XYZ file of N, CA, C and O in Angstrom:
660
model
N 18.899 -7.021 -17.180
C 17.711 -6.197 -17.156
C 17.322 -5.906 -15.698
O 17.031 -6.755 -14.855
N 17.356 -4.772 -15.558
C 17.012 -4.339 -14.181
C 15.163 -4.334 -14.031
O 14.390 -3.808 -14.831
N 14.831 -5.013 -12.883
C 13.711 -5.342 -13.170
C 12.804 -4.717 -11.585
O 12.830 -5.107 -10.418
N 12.041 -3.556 -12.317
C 11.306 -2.652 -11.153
C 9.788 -3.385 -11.345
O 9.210 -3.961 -12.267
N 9.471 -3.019 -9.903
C 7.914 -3.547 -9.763
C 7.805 -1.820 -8.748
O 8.619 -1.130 -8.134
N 6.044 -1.716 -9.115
C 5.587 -0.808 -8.725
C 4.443 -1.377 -7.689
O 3.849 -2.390 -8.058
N 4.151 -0.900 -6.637
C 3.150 -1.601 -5.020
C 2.604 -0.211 -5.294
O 3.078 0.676 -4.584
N 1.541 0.201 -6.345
C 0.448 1.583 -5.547
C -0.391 1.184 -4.744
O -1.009 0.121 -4.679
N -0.395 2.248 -4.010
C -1.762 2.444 -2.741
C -2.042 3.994 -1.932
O -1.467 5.069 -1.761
N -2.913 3.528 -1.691
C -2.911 4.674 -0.867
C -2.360 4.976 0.567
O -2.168 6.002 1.220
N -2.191 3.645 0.770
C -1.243 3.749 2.179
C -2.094 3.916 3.785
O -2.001 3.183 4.770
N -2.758 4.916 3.625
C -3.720 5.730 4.670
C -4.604 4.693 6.189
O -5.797 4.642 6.487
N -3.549 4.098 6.755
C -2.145 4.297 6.902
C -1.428 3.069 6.398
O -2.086 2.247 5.762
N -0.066 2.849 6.632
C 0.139 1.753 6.137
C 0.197 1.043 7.433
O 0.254 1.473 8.586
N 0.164 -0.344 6.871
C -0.015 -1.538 7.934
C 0.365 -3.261 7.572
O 0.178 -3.856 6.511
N 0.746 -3.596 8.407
C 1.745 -4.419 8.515
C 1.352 -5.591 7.335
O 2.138 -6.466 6.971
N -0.101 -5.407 6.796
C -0.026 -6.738 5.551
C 0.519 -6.088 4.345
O 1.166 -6.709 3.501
N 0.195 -4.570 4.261
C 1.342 -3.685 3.004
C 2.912 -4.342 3.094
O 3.681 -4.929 2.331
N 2.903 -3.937 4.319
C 4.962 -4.528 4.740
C 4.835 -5.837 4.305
O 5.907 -6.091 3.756
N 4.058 -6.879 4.245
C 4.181 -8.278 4.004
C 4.967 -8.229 2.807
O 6.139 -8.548 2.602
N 3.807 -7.623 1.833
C 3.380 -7.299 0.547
C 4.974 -7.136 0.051
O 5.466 -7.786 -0.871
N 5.656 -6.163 0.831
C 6.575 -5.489 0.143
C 7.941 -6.134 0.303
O 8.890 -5.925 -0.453
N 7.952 -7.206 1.714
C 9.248 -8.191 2.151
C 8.763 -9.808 0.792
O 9.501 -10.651 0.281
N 7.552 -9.624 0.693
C 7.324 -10.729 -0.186
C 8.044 -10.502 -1.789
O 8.541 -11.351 -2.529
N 7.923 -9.387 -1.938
C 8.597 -8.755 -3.548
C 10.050 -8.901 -3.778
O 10.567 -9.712 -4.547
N 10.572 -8.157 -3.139
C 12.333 -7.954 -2.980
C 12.725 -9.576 -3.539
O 13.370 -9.735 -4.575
N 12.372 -10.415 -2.930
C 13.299 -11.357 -3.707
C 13.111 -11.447 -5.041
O 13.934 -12.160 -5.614
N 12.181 -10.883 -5.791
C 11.432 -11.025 -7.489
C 11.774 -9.939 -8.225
O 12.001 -10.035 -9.431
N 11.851 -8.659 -7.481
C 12.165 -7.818 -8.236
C 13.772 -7.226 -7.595
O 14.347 -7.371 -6.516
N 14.051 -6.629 -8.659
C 15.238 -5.846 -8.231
C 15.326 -4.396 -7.226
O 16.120 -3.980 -6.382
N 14.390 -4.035 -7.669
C 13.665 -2.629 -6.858
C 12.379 -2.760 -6.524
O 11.675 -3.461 -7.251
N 11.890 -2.216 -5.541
C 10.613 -2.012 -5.401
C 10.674 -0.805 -4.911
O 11.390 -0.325 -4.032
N 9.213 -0.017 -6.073
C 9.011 1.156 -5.459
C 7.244 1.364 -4.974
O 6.258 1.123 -5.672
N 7.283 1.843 -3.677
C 6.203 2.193 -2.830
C 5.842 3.237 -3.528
O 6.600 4.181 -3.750
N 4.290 3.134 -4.061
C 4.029 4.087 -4.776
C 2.357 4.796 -4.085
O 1.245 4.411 -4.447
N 2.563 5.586 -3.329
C 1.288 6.328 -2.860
C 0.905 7.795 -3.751
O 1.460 8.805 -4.185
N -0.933 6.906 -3.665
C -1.387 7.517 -4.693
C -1.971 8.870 -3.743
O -2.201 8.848 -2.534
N -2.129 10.034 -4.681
C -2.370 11.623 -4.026
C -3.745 11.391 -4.588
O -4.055 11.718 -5.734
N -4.439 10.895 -3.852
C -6.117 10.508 -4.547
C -6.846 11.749 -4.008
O -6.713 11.655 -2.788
N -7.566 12.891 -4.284
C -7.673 13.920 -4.340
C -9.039 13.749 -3.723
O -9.319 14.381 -2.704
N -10.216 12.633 -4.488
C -11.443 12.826 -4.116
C -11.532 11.829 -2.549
O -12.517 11.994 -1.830
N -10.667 11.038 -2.222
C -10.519 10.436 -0.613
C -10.257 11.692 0.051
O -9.659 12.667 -0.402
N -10.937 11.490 1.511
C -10.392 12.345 2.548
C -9.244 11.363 3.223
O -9.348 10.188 3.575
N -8.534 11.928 3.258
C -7.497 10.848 4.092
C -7.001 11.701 5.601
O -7.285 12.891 5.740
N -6.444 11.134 6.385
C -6.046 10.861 7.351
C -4.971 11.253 7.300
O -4.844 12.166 8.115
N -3.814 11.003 6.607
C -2.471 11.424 6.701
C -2.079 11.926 4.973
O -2.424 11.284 3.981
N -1.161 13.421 4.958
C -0.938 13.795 3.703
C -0.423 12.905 3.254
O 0.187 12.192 4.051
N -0.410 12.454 1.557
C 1.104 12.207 0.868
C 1.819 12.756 1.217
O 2.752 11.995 0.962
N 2.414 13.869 1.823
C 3.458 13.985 2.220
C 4.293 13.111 3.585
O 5.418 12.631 3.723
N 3.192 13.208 4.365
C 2.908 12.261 5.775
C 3.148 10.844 5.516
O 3.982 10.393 6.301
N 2.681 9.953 4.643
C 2.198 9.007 4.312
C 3.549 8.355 3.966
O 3.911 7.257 4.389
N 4.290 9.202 3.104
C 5.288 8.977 2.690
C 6.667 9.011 3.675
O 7.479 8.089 3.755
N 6.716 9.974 4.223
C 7.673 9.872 5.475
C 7.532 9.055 6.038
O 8.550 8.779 6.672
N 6.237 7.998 6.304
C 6.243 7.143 7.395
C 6.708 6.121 6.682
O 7.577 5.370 7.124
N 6.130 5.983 5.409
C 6.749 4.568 4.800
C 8.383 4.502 4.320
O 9.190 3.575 4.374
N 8.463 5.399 4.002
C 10.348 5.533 4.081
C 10.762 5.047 5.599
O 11.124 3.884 5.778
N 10.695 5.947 6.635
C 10.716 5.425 7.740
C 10.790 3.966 7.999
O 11.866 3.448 8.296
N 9.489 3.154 7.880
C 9.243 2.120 7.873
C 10.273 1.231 7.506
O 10.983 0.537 8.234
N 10.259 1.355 6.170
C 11.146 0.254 4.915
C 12.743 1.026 4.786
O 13.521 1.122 3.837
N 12.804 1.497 6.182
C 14.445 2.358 5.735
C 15.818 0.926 5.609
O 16.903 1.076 5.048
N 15.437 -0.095 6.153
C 16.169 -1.308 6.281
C 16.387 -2.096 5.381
O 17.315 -2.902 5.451
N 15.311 -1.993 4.025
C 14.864 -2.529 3.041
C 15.801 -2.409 1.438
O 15.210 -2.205 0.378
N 17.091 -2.551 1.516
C 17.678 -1.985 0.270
C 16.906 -2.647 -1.029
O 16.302 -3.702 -1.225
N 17.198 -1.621 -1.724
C 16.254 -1.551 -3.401
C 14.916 -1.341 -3.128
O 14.155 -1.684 -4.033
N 14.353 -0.812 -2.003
C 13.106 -0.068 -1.484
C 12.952 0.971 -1.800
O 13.888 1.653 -1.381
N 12.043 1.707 -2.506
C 12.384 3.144 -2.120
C 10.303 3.552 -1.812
O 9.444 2.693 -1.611
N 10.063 5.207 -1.892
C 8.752 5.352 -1.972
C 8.768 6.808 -2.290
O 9.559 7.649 -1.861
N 7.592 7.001 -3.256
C 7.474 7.866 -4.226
C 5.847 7.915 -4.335
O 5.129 6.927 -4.490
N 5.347 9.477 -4.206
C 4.064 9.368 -4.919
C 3.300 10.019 -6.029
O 4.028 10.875 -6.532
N 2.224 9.970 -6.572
C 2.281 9.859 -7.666
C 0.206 9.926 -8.005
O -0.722 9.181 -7.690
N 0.335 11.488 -8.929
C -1.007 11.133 -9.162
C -1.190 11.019 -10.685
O -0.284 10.823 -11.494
N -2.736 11.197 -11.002
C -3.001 10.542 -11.962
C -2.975 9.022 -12.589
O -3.219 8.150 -11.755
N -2.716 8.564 -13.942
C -2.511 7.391 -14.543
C -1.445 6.471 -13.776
O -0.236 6.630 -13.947
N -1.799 5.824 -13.205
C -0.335 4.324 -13.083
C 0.171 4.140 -14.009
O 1.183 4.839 -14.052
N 0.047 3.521 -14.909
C 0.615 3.658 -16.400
C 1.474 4.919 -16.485
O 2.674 4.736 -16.280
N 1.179 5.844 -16.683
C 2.144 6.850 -16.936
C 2.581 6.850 -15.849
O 3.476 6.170 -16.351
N 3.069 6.995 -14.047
C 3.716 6.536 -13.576
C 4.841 5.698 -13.402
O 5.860 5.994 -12.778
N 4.583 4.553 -14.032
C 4.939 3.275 -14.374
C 6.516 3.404 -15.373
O 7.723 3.183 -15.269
N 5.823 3.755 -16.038
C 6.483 4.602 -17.519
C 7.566 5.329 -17.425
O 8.685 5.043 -17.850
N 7.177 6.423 -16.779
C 8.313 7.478 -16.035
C 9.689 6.464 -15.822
O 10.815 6.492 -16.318
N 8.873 5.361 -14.616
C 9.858 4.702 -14.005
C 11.037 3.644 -14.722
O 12.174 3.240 -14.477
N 10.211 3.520 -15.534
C 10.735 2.224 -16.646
C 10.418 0.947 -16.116
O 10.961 -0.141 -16.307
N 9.432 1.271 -15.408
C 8.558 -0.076 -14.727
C 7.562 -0.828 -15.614
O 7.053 -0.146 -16.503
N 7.265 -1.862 -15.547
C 6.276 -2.940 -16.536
C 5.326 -3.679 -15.809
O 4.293 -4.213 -16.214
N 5.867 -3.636 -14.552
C 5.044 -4.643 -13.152
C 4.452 -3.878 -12.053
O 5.224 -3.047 -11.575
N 3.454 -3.928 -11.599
C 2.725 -3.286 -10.682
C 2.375 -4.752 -9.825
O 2.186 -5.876 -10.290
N 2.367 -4.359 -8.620
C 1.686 -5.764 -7.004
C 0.718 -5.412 -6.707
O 0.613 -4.221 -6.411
N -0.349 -6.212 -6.651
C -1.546 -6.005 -6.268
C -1.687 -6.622 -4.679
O -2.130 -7.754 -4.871
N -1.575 -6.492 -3.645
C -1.823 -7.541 -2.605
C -3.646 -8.278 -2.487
O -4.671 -7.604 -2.589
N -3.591 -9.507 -2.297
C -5.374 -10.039 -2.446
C -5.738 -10.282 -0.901
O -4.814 -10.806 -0.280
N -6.608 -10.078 -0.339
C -7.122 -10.917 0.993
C -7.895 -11.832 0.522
O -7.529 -12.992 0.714
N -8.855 -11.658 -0.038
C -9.751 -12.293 -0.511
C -10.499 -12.505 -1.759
O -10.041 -11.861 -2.703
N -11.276 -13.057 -1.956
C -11.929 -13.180 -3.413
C -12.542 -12.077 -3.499
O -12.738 -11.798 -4.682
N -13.036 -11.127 -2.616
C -13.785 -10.320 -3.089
C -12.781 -9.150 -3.630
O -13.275 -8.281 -4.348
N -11.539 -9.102 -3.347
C -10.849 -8.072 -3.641
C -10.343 -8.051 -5.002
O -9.880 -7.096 -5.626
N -10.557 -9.628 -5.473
C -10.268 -10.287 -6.840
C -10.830 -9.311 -8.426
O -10.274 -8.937 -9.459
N -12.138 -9.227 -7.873
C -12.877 -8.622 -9.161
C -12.287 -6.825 -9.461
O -11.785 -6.371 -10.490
N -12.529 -6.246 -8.393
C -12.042 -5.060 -8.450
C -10.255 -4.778 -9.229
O -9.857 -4.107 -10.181
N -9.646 -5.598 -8.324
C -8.093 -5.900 -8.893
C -8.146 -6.263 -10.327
O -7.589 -5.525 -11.140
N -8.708 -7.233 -10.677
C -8.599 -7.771 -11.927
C -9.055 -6.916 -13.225
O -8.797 -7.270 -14.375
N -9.759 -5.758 -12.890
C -10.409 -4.726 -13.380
C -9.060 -3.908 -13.994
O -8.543 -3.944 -15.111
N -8.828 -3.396 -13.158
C -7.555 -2.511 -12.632
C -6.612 -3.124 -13.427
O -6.090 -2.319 -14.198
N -6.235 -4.157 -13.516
C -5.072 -4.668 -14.432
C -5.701 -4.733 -15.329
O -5.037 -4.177 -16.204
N -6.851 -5.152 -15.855
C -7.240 -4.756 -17.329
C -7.084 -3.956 -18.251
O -6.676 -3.910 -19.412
N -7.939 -2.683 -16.660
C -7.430 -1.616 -17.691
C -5.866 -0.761 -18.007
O -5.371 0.118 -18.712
N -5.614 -1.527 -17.159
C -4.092 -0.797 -16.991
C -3.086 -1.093 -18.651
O -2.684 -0.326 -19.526
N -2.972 -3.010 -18.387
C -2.753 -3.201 -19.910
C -3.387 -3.156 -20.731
O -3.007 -3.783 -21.720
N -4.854 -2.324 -20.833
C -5.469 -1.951 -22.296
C -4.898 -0.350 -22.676
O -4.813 0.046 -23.838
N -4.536 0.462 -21.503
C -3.825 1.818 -21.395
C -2.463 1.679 -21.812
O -1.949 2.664 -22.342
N -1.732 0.557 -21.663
C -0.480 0.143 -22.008
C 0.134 -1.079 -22.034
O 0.847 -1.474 -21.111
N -0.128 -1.805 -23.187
C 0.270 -3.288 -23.138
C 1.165 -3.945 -22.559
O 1.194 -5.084 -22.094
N 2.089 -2.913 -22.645
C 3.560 -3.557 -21.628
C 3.517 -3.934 -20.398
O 4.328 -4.776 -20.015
N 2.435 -3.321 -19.398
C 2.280 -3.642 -18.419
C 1.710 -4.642 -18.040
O 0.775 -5.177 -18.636
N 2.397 -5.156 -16.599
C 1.233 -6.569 -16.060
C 1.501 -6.416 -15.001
O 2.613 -6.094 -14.582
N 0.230 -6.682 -14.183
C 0.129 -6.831 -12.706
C 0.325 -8.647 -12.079
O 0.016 -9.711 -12.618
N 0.844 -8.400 -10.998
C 1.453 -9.359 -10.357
C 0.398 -9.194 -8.994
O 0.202 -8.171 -8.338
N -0.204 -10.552 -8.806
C -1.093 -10.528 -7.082
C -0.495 -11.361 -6.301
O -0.291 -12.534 -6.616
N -0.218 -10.943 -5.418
C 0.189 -11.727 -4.175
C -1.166 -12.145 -3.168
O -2.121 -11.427 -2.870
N -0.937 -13.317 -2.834
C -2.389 -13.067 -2.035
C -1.640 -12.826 -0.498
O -0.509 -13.201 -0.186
N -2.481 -12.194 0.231
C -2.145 -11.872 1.892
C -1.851 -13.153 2.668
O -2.331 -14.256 2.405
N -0.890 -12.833 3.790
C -0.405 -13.556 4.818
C -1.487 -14.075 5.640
O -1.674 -13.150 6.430
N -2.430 -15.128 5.972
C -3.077 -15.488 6.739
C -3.836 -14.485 7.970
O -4.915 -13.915 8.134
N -2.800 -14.632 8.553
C -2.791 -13.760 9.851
C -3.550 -11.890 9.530
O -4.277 -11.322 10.345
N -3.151 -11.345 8.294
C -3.174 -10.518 7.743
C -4.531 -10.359 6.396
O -4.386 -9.536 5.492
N -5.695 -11.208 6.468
C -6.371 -11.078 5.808
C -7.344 -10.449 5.740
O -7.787 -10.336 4.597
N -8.065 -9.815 6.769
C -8.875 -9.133 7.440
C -8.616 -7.443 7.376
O -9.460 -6.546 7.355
N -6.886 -7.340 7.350
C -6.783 -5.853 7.733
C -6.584 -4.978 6.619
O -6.094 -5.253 5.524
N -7.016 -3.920 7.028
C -7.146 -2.484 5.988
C -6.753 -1.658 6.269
O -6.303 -2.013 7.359
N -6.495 -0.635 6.170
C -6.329 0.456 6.456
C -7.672 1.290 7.075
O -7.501 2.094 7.992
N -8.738 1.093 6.626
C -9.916 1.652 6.931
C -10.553 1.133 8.335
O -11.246 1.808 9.097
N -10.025 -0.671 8.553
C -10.628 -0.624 10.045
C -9.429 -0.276 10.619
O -9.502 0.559 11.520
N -7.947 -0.856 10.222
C -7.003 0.353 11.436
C -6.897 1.429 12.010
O -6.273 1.722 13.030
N -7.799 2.302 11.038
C -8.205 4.145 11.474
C -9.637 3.565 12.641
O -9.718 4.189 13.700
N -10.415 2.710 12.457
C -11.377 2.744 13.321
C -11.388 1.877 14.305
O -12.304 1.798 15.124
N -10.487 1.248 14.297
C -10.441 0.418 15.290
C -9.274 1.341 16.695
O -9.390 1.281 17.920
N -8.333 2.040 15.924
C -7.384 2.569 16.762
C -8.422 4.131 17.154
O -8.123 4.604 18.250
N -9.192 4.667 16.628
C -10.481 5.707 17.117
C -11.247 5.206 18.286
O -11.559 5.939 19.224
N -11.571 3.831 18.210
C -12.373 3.266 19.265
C -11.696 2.673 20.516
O -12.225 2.083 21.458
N -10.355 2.981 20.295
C -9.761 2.227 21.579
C -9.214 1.054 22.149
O -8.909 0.742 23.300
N -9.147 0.220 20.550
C -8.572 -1.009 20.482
C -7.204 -0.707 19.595
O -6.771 0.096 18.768
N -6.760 -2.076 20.438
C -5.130 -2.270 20.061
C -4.554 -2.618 18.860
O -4.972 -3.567 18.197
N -3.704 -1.984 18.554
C -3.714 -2.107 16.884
C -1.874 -3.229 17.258
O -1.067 -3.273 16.330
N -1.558 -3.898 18.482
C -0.469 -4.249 18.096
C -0.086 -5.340 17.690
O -0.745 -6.331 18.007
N 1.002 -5.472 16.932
C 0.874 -6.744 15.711
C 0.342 -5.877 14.752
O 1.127 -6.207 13.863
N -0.326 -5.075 14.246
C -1.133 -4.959 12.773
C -0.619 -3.517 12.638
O -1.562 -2.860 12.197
N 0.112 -2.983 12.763
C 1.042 -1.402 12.302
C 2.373 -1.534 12.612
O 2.510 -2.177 13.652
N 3.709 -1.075 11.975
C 4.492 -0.540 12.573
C 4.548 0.386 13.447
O 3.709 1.282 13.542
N 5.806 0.219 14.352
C 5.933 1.239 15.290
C 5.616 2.731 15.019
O 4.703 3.232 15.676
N 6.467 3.700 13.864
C 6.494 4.053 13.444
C 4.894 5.138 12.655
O 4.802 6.356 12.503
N 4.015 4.161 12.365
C 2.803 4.700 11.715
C 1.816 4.650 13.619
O 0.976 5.478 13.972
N 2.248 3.588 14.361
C 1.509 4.103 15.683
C 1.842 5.292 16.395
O 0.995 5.793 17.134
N 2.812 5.737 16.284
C 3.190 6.406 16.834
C 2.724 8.159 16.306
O 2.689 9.290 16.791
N 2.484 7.595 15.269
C 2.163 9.133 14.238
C 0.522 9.160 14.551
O -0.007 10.265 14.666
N -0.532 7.585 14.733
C -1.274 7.576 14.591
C -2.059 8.292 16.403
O -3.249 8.560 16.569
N -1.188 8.400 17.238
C -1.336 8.310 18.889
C -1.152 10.251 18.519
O -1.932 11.030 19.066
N -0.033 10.772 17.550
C -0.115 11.793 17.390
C -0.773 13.439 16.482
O -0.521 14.644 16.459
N -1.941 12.218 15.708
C -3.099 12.486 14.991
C -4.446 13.073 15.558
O -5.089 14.116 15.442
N -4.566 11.698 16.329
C -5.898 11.092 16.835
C -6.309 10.917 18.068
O -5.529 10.154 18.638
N -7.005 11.198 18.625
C -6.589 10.609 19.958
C -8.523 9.513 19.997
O -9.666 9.847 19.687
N -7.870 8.127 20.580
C -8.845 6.729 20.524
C -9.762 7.236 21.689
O -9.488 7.792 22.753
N -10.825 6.890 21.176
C -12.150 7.035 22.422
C -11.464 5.870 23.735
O -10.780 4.852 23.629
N -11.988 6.544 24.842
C -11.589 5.390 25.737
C -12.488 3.787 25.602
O -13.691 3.635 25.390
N -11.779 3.081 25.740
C -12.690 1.560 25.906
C -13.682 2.036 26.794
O -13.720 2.989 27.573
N -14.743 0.841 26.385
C -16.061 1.667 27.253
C -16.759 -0.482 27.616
O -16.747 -1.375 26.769
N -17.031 -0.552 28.450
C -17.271 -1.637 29.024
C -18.218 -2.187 29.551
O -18.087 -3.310 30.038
């Protein structure tokens, strides 16, 4: 049985506790597919189209990796794929309730499915995607907490207020 797990997110951008997320899987599943969601009512920062080039990019080293995105239902996503498992990554307890939601409803939409949580790498508990956009706006160093790859896109986005002292 070939056994796929699905990692949705939004990605925006991705950052190095996603990559944890995704070197932590590979040994459990047979495939993993990066699944960025085209969330319509977020303003984001970088297209799904964008989003996606970078994470291919990223995980090009990664065999049985791939990345694909995908709107609407997870479940029907899922489905398409012949997937049953979705990764949730946790930092914290507070991220617990929301997640646990989400897999609820996911297997009340389709029983077959179950979500799998990983909780975050130590080092990596703190970060988001939302302070990486503001922290790299304000002029602090994002290194250690992005790939090369998404900095480099992010230096060619944005440009960071200077440090101010």
């Amino acid at each position: 049985m070939h056994r796929i797990a699905v990692y949705p997110g939004s990605f925006d951008p991705l950052h190095n506790g996603h990559v944890d997320i995704v070197e932590r899987c590979r040994p459990l599943f047979d495939e993993i597919v990066v699944a960025v969601l085209n969330n319509t009512s977020k303003k984001a920062l970088f297209s799904v189209e964008e989003r996606v080039e970078m994470i291919t990019e990223v995980l090009a080293g990664y065999p049985g990796c791939r990345v694909e995105s995908f709107s609407g239902l997870l479940v029907h996503f899922m489905d398409r794929l012949g997937a049953r498992t979705s990764v949730r990554g946790l930092r914290a307890v507070s991220d617990f309730e929301a997640e646990f939601q989400m897999a609820l409803m996911n297997r009340h939409l389709d029983p077959r499915m179950e979500t799998v949580f990983l909780t975050t790498k130590e080092e990596y508990s703190y970060l988001s995607s939302r302070l990486v956009k503001e922290v790299y706006l304000l002029g602090g160093d994002l290194t250690g907490l992005v790939p090369g790859p998404v900095l480099k896109r992010l230096h060619g986005r944005i440009s960071p207020q200077p440090a101010r002292f």
